[in-house]
């Protein structure tokens, strides 16, 4: 007797049911090396129509076990299709959050070191639609234009988190999104900086002051110009070095909607 | 020269700009004692039209400073109106997350102790609309029906988090939402339990096995019947005692939409 | 039959047994206002000799319930004594972690706003000894001397956490420790800063560059000179604005031990 | 001119200075497969004598970069030696925290799935001494003996974290410590359980009730009998399914000290 398979009288459909916060080692595609090893936290859900009492939780884990060696933006759809089939559901949701490493060269010395970025892939499959969203969190330096303009010397700066979410019509590398965000920061971050590099990043940030509002707008400008992107959000949180709270800005844009004033 | 007030050429409006994760002591309304002291984390944002370069971050903190002694579901709207006026914005968002304490009596001995619940109020004011959402996280016991039915003795159980969000047409106490969620758990939690209480909660949970799907449906049933509630979400996360991941279910319902099959 | 009271054959004494991570509203002493309302997370433990099977967990909660209205550095000892008596133990440990708020005036405009600091009190009572440790985490600005000296303009700076632990022979206010740490930072933080304040803190930080090593040493120097302090640790973590990791330094000193070279 | 190399007049030595919370992919030794890919957070510190102003932060990152492909309990010492040499320090500390995955078979069906465990290695090298501590956090099921004995049916149970730290005279696999902790839990956890497995773990936990005190003592008993182990701590935290706080117990033992009563 399978308790989960009993009919249900409450007639309330459930939007999402499944497993949350399970962690597995995975391999993800990498623009430079072909692939990289990382660890992912997964959430995997299906919908449950009103007439079923429960879902089969162990099947979610089995599906993840079968696929962990080959997960990528491309394979997301087939995993979602397998979830729909094996869980007998209409809709399937899969979220996969993992750190992603990119080897960078210090701006003057060229010394190599790795930077880590938090990435989340979210896929949603229904009988009518399939959608995948790529989210990348990019830590950067922000330097305050107001502080620079009113002060005789110096300007407060700090670490900030830029948070991008995009839906694209063509393939987009994680590296593409990271580079796009880093290019619009006051400066980007590095694992190792030698003395001439430290001079460079200090002066570069001072020459590129940005409010949190500038960060999100300048990145949005680039996303507007990238024809692959059809929808995006861009947020930025400055962990202010002069306050014990953050400054924050956030834009959401569906590019099928026009910008105001023909911008 | 006020850098923030400069005109902006990028023509990209910002949905939200403001301060994030600032913490203040507050007093909130309490059904039993009139009010209680707690601490809140605030996020406060306004929109920024495309032609303004920046907002005035310090004004957000000043508004919070002026109101912290009297924040409640009722005063949210006036704070949002003040934000719109002082920041010269169309839209204002305010989020306030705080622990809320309720004195409970143990089920047999009647011994009193406090339970803590995470509450978040979210208000959104536009020229056309005002909306407030109350979110309450209620920790409970869940006991697995499948485990009970297939085992000769015992049944795995665990702490779960029920997460309710509601929009209401009338006043709803935080206590109302907590009680509603606790009534549908396998059992509710207590700060202090004496031996006869521990016997009671153990047996009560065993007599009320619930899947994570049952938790959200049974709570949804109650929210359907509560005429004050117009929209809700209910989620439940079981921190499974037999796995190192969670089971999760989630329902979202706008009650102006009919349930399937005239349910 | 009380299972916990049974004799135990394994002959292994337990150093600490009790409750962890319970949250209660409390009132703590405040140098300016007499007292302030805040929320504390408590851990409360006793030792358990090898011949007892278990302790009585509910008594810990009952003791906290009885005292939450009056907890302070002074009352810690009496709570610990009550723990020893009611749990029939030799040793008692109590940890209480809470945010503490101090009203500060902006350095030029004098505008008032609150800053929050994480405080932890740890008490340990044995038949021979009683010891209380006060820990305060003070968020500050640090500005890098190397970056300043090698750059034509600007200098990277960031939010840092200074973490002080002290044992004292006389009463020490939380405010005393906060002020001591803030005085040695590149600059201290504020909830609200007006434009002349922002100019001040920017220039002040630029005039006071400090490595993470300087932060801990300069604070240690002050703790050496404070005759009330008999033992301390001082740590500092810089959330580097140019890296995605922290710079860290830490000193531990029992002042009854001489410094090297008669320093 | 190298600011960090300047002489320092404050005459206060620093116990630890270095980098904190840097994340890198690593490969660690694995009893079954030879090695596994995972991600580690590192803290790396040296001492700084009173006459040096600062250390060279970038060298820490360079050392990690050079070694990440081969980090293991065995290679820790050589990394620490390199830290001492390149940072010109007396003492070196290295902490490496990473999730570790073990493939387990479900107890009845034999279905395979992975479990994740948090592991931390801590090494400390001085001119006189070298010490490495292995810490493993093992999530398990605990079932309350008191609840079982006083209730007509059922017993509250929950997920618990067992936390082991050991220093050993011979090589110890992470798997050895995990198995030792799991063997003394009410039951151990699995990624996938089929129905006969769920029956087994439910009944097995019911047959093996353990207080948090029993958990730490029974594991301590095994560590006493393991001749490789010379020092250990064992903690257990039960995330109580009937309370919103944890029950906790902790033992620390240097085995060169006799147990009481010749135990």
Short mmCIF file of N, CA, C and O in Angstrom, two decimals, chain B residues 73-168:
data_model
loop_
_atom_site.label_atom_id
_atom_site.label_comp_id
_atom_site.label_asym_id
_atom_site.label_seq_id
_atom_site.Cartn_x
_atom_site.Cartn_y
_atom_site.Cartn_z
N UNK B 73 1.60 47.17 11.58
CA UNK B 73 0.92 46.97 10.31
C UNK B 73 0.16 48.25 9.93
O UNK B 73 0.11 48.63 8.76
N UNK B 74 -0.39 48.94 10.95
CA UNK B 74 -1.17 50.15 10.67
C UNK B 74 -0.28 51.30 10.21
O UNK B 74 -0.67 52.10 9.35
N UNK B 75 0.88 51.47 10.83
CA UNK B 75 1.69 52.65 10.52
C UNK B 75 2.53 52.46 9.26
O UNK B 75 3.16 53.39 8.80
N UNK B 76 2.56 51.23 8.72
CA UNK B 76 3.36 50.99 7.53
C UNK B 76 3.00 51.96 6.41
O UNK B 76 3.88 52.51 5.74
N UNK B 77 1.71 52.16 6.22
CA UNK B 77 1.30 53.00 5.10
C UNK B 77 1.81 54.43 5.23
O UNK B 77 2.25 55.03 4.25
N UNK B 78 1.77 54.96 6.46
CA UNK B 78 2.21 56.36 6.60
C UNK B 78 3.72 56.48 6.42
O UNK B 78 4.22 57.48 5.91
N UNK B 79 4.46 55.42 6.81
CA UNK B 79 5.92 55.45 6.55
C UNK B 79 6.17 55.43 5.05
O UNK B 79 7.00 56.18 4.53
N UNK B 80 5.44 54.59 4.35
CA UNK B 80 5.61 54.51 2.89
C UNK B 80 5.25 55.84 2.23
O UNK B 80 5.91 56.27 1.28
N UNK B 81 4.20 56.50 2.75
CA UNK B 81 3.84 57.79 2.17
C UNK B 81 4.93 58.83 2.42
O UNK B 81 5.26 59.63 1.54
N UNK B 82 5.50 58.77 3.61
CA UNK B 82 6.60 59.69 3.91
C UNK B 82 7.81 59.40 3.00
O UNK B 82 8.48 60.33 2.53
N UNK B 83 8.07 58.13 2.75
CA UNK B 83 9.17 57.79 1.84
C UNK B 83 8.92 58.38 0.45
O UNK B 83 9.82 58.98 -0.13
N UNK B 84 7.73 58.17 -0.05
CA UNK B 84 7.41 58.72 -1.37
C UNK B 84 7.60 60.23 -1.42
O UNK B 84 8.16 60.78 -2.37
N UNK B 85 7.12 60.91 -0.36
CA UNK B 85 7.21 62.37 -0.35
C UNK B 85 8.66 62.84 -0.23
O UNK B 85 9.14 63.65 -1.04
N UNK B 86 9.38 62.32 0.74
CA UNK B 86 10.72 62.85 0.99
C UNK B 86 11.73 62.41 -0.06
O UNK B 86 12.73 63.09 -0.28
N UNK B 87 11.49 61.27 -0.69
CA UNK B 87 12.41 60.83 -1.75
C UNK B 87 11.91 61.24 -3.13
O UNK B 87 12.51 60.88 -4.14
N UNK B 88 10.77 61.94 -3.19
CA UNK B 88 10.21 62.38 -4.47
C UNK B 88 10.07 61.22 -5.46
O UNK B 88 10.53 61.29 -6.59
N UNK B 89 9.44 60.14 -4.98
CA UNK B 89 9.33 58.94 -5.79
C UNK B 89 7.87 58.59 -6.03
O UNK B 89 6.98 59.05 -5.34
N UNK B 90 7.64 57.74 -7.04
CA UNK B 90 6.30 57.25 -7.32
C UNK B 90 5.96 56.06 -6.43
O UNK B 90 4.86 55.93 -5.93
N UNK B 91 6.94 55.19 -6.29
CA UNK B 91 6.71 53.93 -5.58
C UNK B 91 7.61 53.82 -4.37
O UNK B 91 8.76 54.28 -4.39
N UNK B 92 7.09 53.21 -3.33
CA UNK B 92 7.90 52.99 -2.12
C UNK B 92 7.68 51.56 -1.64
O UNK B 92 6.56 51.04 -1.68
N UNK B 93 8.78 50.94 -1.20
CA UNK B 93 8.78 49.56 -0.69
C UNK B 93 9.42 49.56 0.69
O UNK B 93 10.48 50.17 0.87
N UNK B 94 8.82 48.85 1.60
CA UNK B 94 9.42 48.74 2.94
C UNK B 94 9.27 47.30 3.40
O UNK B 94 8.18 46.73 3.35
N UNK B 95 10.40 46.74 3.84
CA UNK B 95 10.38 45.38 4.38
C UNK B 95 10.95 45.42 5.79
O UNK B 95 11.98 46.06 6.03
N UNK B 96 10.31 44.71 6.67
CA UNK B 96 10.71 44.73 8.08
C UNK B 96 10.61 43.30 8.61
O UNK B 96 9.53 42.73 8.64
N UNK B 97 11.75 42.74 8.97
CA UNK B 97 11.80 41.35 9.44
C UNK B 97 12.21 41.34 10.90
O UNK B 97 13.19 42.00 11.28
N UNK B 98 11.46 40.62 11.73
CA UNK B 98 11.74 40.65 13.17
C UNK B 98 11.28 39.36 13.82
O UNK B 98 10.32 38.73 13.36
N UNK B 99 11.93 38.94 14.89
CA UNK B 99 11.42 37.83 15.68
C UNK B 99 10.27 38.33 16.55
O UNK B 99 10.30 39.45 17.08
N UNK B 100 9.26 37.47 16.70
CA UNK B 100 8.08 37.82 17.49
C UNK B 100 7.88 36.70 18.51
O UNK B 100 7.99 35.52 18.17
N UNK B 101 7.57 37.08 19.73
CA UNK B 101 7.52 36.11 20.83
C UNK B 101 6.08 35.93 21.31
O UNK B 101 5.35 36.92 21.49
N UNK B 102 5.69 34.70 21.50
CA UNK B 102 4.36 34.39 22.03
C UNK B 102 4.52 33.48 23.24
O UNK B 102 5.25 32.48 23.19
N UNK B 103 3.85 33.86 24.32
CA UNK B 103 3.88 33.04 25.53
C UNK B 103 2.88 31.91 25.33
O UNK B 103 1.72 32.13 25.00
N UNK B 104 3.35 30.69 25.50
CA UNK B 104 2.49 29.52 25.32
C UNK B 104 2.44 28.70 26.63
O UNK B 104 3.39 28.72 27.41
N UNK B 105 1.36 27.97 26.77
CA UNK B 105 1.24 27.07 27.92
C UNK B 105 1.47 25.64 27.46
O UNK B 105 0.88 25.19 26.47
N UNK B 106 2.28 24.91 28.20
CA UNK B 106 2.52 23.51 27.87
C UNK B 106 1.18 22.77 27.94
O UNK B 106 0.31 23.11 28.74
N UNK B 107 0.99 21.76 27.05
CA UNK B 107 -0.35 21.21 26.82
C UNK B 107 -0.97 20.49 28.02
O UNK B 107 -2.19 20.41 28.12
N UNK B 108 -0.18 19.95 28.94
CA UNK B 108 -0.74 19.25 30.10
C UNK B 108 -0.45 20.01 31.39
O UNK B 108 -1.36 20.37 32.14
N UNK B 109 0.80 20.32 31.62
CA UNK B 109 1.17 20.98 32.89
C UNK B 109 0.76 22.44 32.92
O UNK B 109 0.66 23.04 33.99
N UNK B 110 0.56 23.03 31.77
CA UNK B 110 0.24 24.45 31.72
C UNK B 110 1.42 25.38 32.00
O UNK B 110 1.26 26.60 32.06
N UNK B 111 2.62 24.83 32.13
CA UNK B 111 3.80 25.66 32.37
C UNK B 111 3.99 26.65 31.20
O UNK B 111 3.86 26.27 30.05
N UNK B 112 4.27 27.89 31.53
CA UNK B 112 4.42 28.91 30.49
C UNK B 112 5.85 29.04 30.00
O UNK B 112 6.79 28.98 30.79
N UNK B 113 5.98 29.27 28.70
CA UNK B 113 7.29 29.61 28.15
C UNK B 113 7.08 30.30 26.82
O UNK B 113 6.00 30.24 26.24
N UNK B 114 8.13 30.96 26.36
CA UNK B 114 8.01 31.73 25.13
C UNK B 114 8.46 30.93 23.91
O UNK B 114 9.39 30.16 23.98
N UNK B 115 7.78 31.17 22.79
CA UNK B 115 8.22 30.65 21.50
C UNK B 115 8.51 31.85 20.61
O UNK B 115 7.81 32.87 20.68
N UNK B 116 9.52 31.69 19.75
CA UNK B 116 9.88 32.77 18.84
C UNK B 116 9.55 32.40 17.40
O UNK B 116 9.72 31.25 16.99
N UNK B 117 9.06 33.36 16.67
CA UNK B 117 8.62 33.19 15.27
C UNK B 117 9.24 34.32 14.44
O UNK B 117 9.25 35.47 14.88
N UNK B 118 9.69 34.02 13.26
CA UNK B 118 10.21 35.05 12.35
C UNK B 118 9.05 35.66 11.57
O UNK B 118 8.32 34.94 10.88
N UNK B 119 8.93 36.97 11.63
CA UNK B 119 7.85 37.67 10.93
C UNK B 119 8.46 38.67 9.97
O UNK B 119 9.48 39.31 10.29
N UNK B 120 7.88 38.80 8.78
CA UNK B 120 8.30 39.85 7.85
C UNK B 120 7.06 40.58 7.34
O UNK B 120 6.11 39.95 6.88
N UNK B 121 7.08 41.90 7.45
CA UNK B 121 6.05 42.73 6.84
C UNK B 121 6.64 43.36 5.59
O UNK B 121 7.77 43.84 5.60
N UNK B 122 5.86 43.31 4.50
CA UNK B 122 6.32 43.94 3.25
C UNK B 122 5.22 44.85 2.75
O UNK B 122 4.11 44.39 2.48
N UNK B 123 5.54 46.14 2.60
CA UNK B 123 4.55 47.10 2.11
C UNK B 123 5.00 47.69 0.79
O UNK B 123 6.20 47.90 0.57
N UNK B 124 4.04 47.95 -0.08
CA UNK B 124 4.35 48.47 -1.41
C UNK B 124 3.28 49.52 -1.74
O UNK B 124 2.09 49.21 -1.77
N UNK B 125 3.73 50.74 -1.96
CA UNK B 125 2.80 51.85 -2.22
C UNK B 125 3.11 52.47 -3.57
O UNK B 125 4.25 52.83 -3.86
N UNK B 126 2.08 52.57 -4.40
CA UNK B 126 2.20 53.25 -5.69
C UNK B 126 1.09 54.31 -5.73
O UNK B 126 0.23 54.35 -4.84
N UNK B 127 1.06 55.17 -6.75
CA UNK B 127 -0.02 56.15 -6.82
C UNK B 127 -1.40 55.48 -6.88
O UNK B 127 -2.38 56.04 -6.43
N UNK B 128 -1.45 54.26 -7.40
CA UNK B 128 -2.75 53.60 -7.58
C UNK B 128 -3.08 52.59 -6.50
O UNK B 128 -4.24 52.20 -6.35
N UNK B 129 -2.08 52.11 -5.78
CA UNK B 129 -2.30 50.90 -5.01
C UNK B 129 -1.49 50.90 -3.74
O UNK B 129 -0.41 51.49 -3.67
N UNK B 130 -2.03 50.21 -2.73
CA UNK B 130 -1.26 49.96 -1.52
C UNK B 130 -1.48 48.51 -1.12
O UNK B 130 -2.60 48.02 -1.09
N UNK B 131 -0.40 47.83 -0.84
CA UNK B 131 -0.49 46.41 -0.53
C UNK B 131 0.47 46.06 0.60
O UNK B 131 1.62 46.48 0.59
N UNK B 132 -0.04 45.31 1.57
CA UNK B 132 0.85 44.83 2.62
C UNK B 132 0.73 43.32 2.72
O UNK B 132 -0.36 42.76 2.66
N UNK B 133 1.88 42.67 2.84
CA UNK B 133 1.95 41.22 2.97
C UNK B 133 2.55 40.90 4.32
O UNK B 133 3.55 41.50 4.71
N UNK B 134 1.94 39.96 5.02
CA UNK B 134 2.47 39.50 6.31
C UNK B 134 3.00 38.09 6.11
O UNK B 134 2.28 37.21 5.63
N UNK B 135 4.25 37.90 6.48
CA UNK B 135 4.85 36.58 6.38
C UNK B 135 5.22 36.10 7.78
O UNK B 135 5.82 36.84 8.56
N UNK B 136 4.88 34.86 8.10
CA UNK B 136 5.20 34.29 9.41
C UNK B 136 5.81 32.92 9.19
O UNK B 136 5.27 32.11 8.45
N UNK B 137 6.96 32.70 9.83
CA UNK B 137 7.57 31.38 9.79
C UNK B 137 7.29 30.68 11.12
O UNK B 137 7.68 31.19 12.18
N UNK B 138 6.65 29.52 11.05
CA UNK B 138 6.22 28.82 12.25
C UNK B 138 6.92 27.47 12.32
O UNK B 138 6.67 26.59 11.50
N UNK B 139 7.82 27.29 13.29
CA UNK B 139 8.47 25.98 13.43
C UNK B 139 7.52 25.01 14.13
O UNK B 139 6.90 25.35 15.13
N UNK B 140 7.40 23.80 13.57
CA UNK B 140 6.48 22.79 14.11
C UNK B 140 7.14 21.41 14.05
O UNK B 140 8.22 21.26 13.50
N UNK B 141 6.44 20.41 14.57
CA UNK B 141 6.82 19.01 14.39
C UNK B 141 6.02 18.42 13.23
O UNK B 141 4.80 18.62 13.16
N UNK B 142 6.69 17.68 12.35
CA UNK B 142 5.97 16.88 11.35
C UNK B 142 6.35 15.42 11.54
O UNK B 142 7.51 15.10 11.82
N UNK B 143 5.37 14.52 11.42
CA UNK B 143 5.62 13.07 11.57
C UNK B 143 5.15 12.38 10.30
O UNK B 143 4.05 12.62 9.82
N UNK B 144 5.99 11.51 9.74
CA UNK B 144 5.78 10.96 8.40
C UNK B 144 4.73 9.84 8.39
O UNK B 144 4.92 8.80 9.05
N UNK B 145 3.63 10.00 7.64
CA UNK B 145 2.60 8.96 7.58
C UNK B 145 3.10 7.66 6.97
O UNK B 145 2.69 6.58 7.39
N UNK B 146 3.96 7.77 5.98
CA UNK B 146 4.48 6.56 5.33
C UNK B 146 5.31 5.76 6.32
O UNK B 146 5.13 4.56 6.47
N UNK B 147 6.22 6.45 7.01
CA UNK B 147 7.07 5.80 8.00
C UNK B 147 6.21 5.12 9.07
O UNK B 147 6.46 3.98 9.46
N UNK B 148 5.16 5.78 9.53
CA UNK B 148 4.27 5.20 10.54
C UNK B 148 3.57 3.96 9.99
O UNK B 148 3.50 2.93 10.66
N UNK B 149 3.06 4.04 8.76
CA UNK B 149 2.23 2.95 8.26
C UNK B 149 3.03 1.70 7.92
O UNK B 149 2.52 0.59 8.01
N UNK B 150 4.31 1.87 7.55
CA UNK B 150 5.07 0.68 7.16
C UNK B 150 5.89 0.09 8.30
O UNK B 150 6.45 -0.99 8.15
N UNK B 151 5.97 0.81 9.44
CA UNK B 151 6.84 0.36 10.52
C UNK B 151 6.04 -0.30 11.63
O UNK B 151 4.91 0.09 11.91
N UNK B 152 6.65 -1.28 12.27
CA UNK B 152 5.97 -1.95 13.38
C UNK B 152 5.81 -1.01 14.58
O UNK B 152 4.87 -1.14 15.36
N UNK B 153 6.76 -0.13 14.74
CA UNK B 153 6.71 0.82 15.86
C UNK B 153 7.52 2.05 15.46
O UNK B 153 8.42 1.97 14.65
N UNK B 154 7.14 3.16 16.06
CA UNK B 154 7.87 4.39 15.77
C UNK B 154 7.44 5.01 14.45
O UNK B 154 6.63 4.44 13.69
N UNK B 155 7.98 6.19 14.18
CA UNK B 155 7.75 6.91 12.92
C UNK B 155 8.73 8.06 12.93
O UNK B 155 8.90 8.73 13.96
N UNK B 156 9.40 8.29 11.81
CA UNK B 156 10.37 9.39 11.86
C UNK B 156 9.62 10.72 11.87
O UNK B 156 8.57 10.88 11.26
N UNK B 157 10.13 11.63 12.67
CA UNK B 157 9.55 12.96 12.76
C UNK B 157 10.68 13.95 12.84
O UNK B 157 11.86 13.57 12.92
N UNK B 158 10.39 15.26 12.78
CA UNK B 158 11.45 16.25 12.70
C UNK B 158 10.87 17.64 12.87
O UNK B 158 9.66 17.81 12.85
N UNK B 159 11.77 18.60 13.03
CA UNK B 159 11.32 19.99 13.04
C UNK B 159 11.07 20.41 11.60
O UNK B 159 11.81 20.06 10.70
N UNK B 160 10.01 21.17 11.39
CA UNK B 160 9.68 21.71 10.07
C UNK B 160 9.44 23.20 10.21
O UNK B 160 9.08 23.67 11.28
N UNK B 161 9.65 23.90 9.12
CA UNK B 161 9.28 25.32 9.08
C UNK B 161 8.10 25.50 8.15
O UNK B 161 8.19 25.20 6.95
N UNK B 162 7.00 25.98 8.72
CA UNK B 162 5.86 26.39 7.90
C UNK B 162 6.02 27.87 7.63
O UNK B 162 6.33 28.65 8.53
N UNK B 163 5.85 28.26 6.39
CA UNK B 163 6.05 29.64 6.01
C UNK B 163 4.78 30.16 5.33
O UNK B 163 4.42 29.71 4.23
N UNK B 164 4.10 31.09 6.00
CA UNK B 164 2.85 31.65 5.51
C UNK B 164 3.06 33.07 5.02
O UNK B 164 3.70 33.86 5.71
N UNK B 165 2.50 33.41 3.88
CA UNK B 165 2.39 34.81 3.48
C UNK B 165 0.92 35.09 3.18
O UNK B 165 0.30 34.32 2.46
N UNK B 166 0.39 36.18 3.72
CA UNK B 166 -1.01 36.50 3.45
C UNK B 166 -1.17 37.98 3.12
O UNK B 166 -0.41 38.84 3.58
N UNK B 167 -2.18 38.25 2.29
CA UNK B 167 -2.71 39.60 2.13
C UNK B 167 -4.16 39.52 2.57
O UNK B 167 -4.88 38.57 2.21
N UNK B 168 -4.58 40.50 3.35
CA UNK B 168 -5.88 40.40 4.01
C UNK B 168 -6.69 41.67 3.75
O UNK B 168 -6.12 42.74 3.50
#
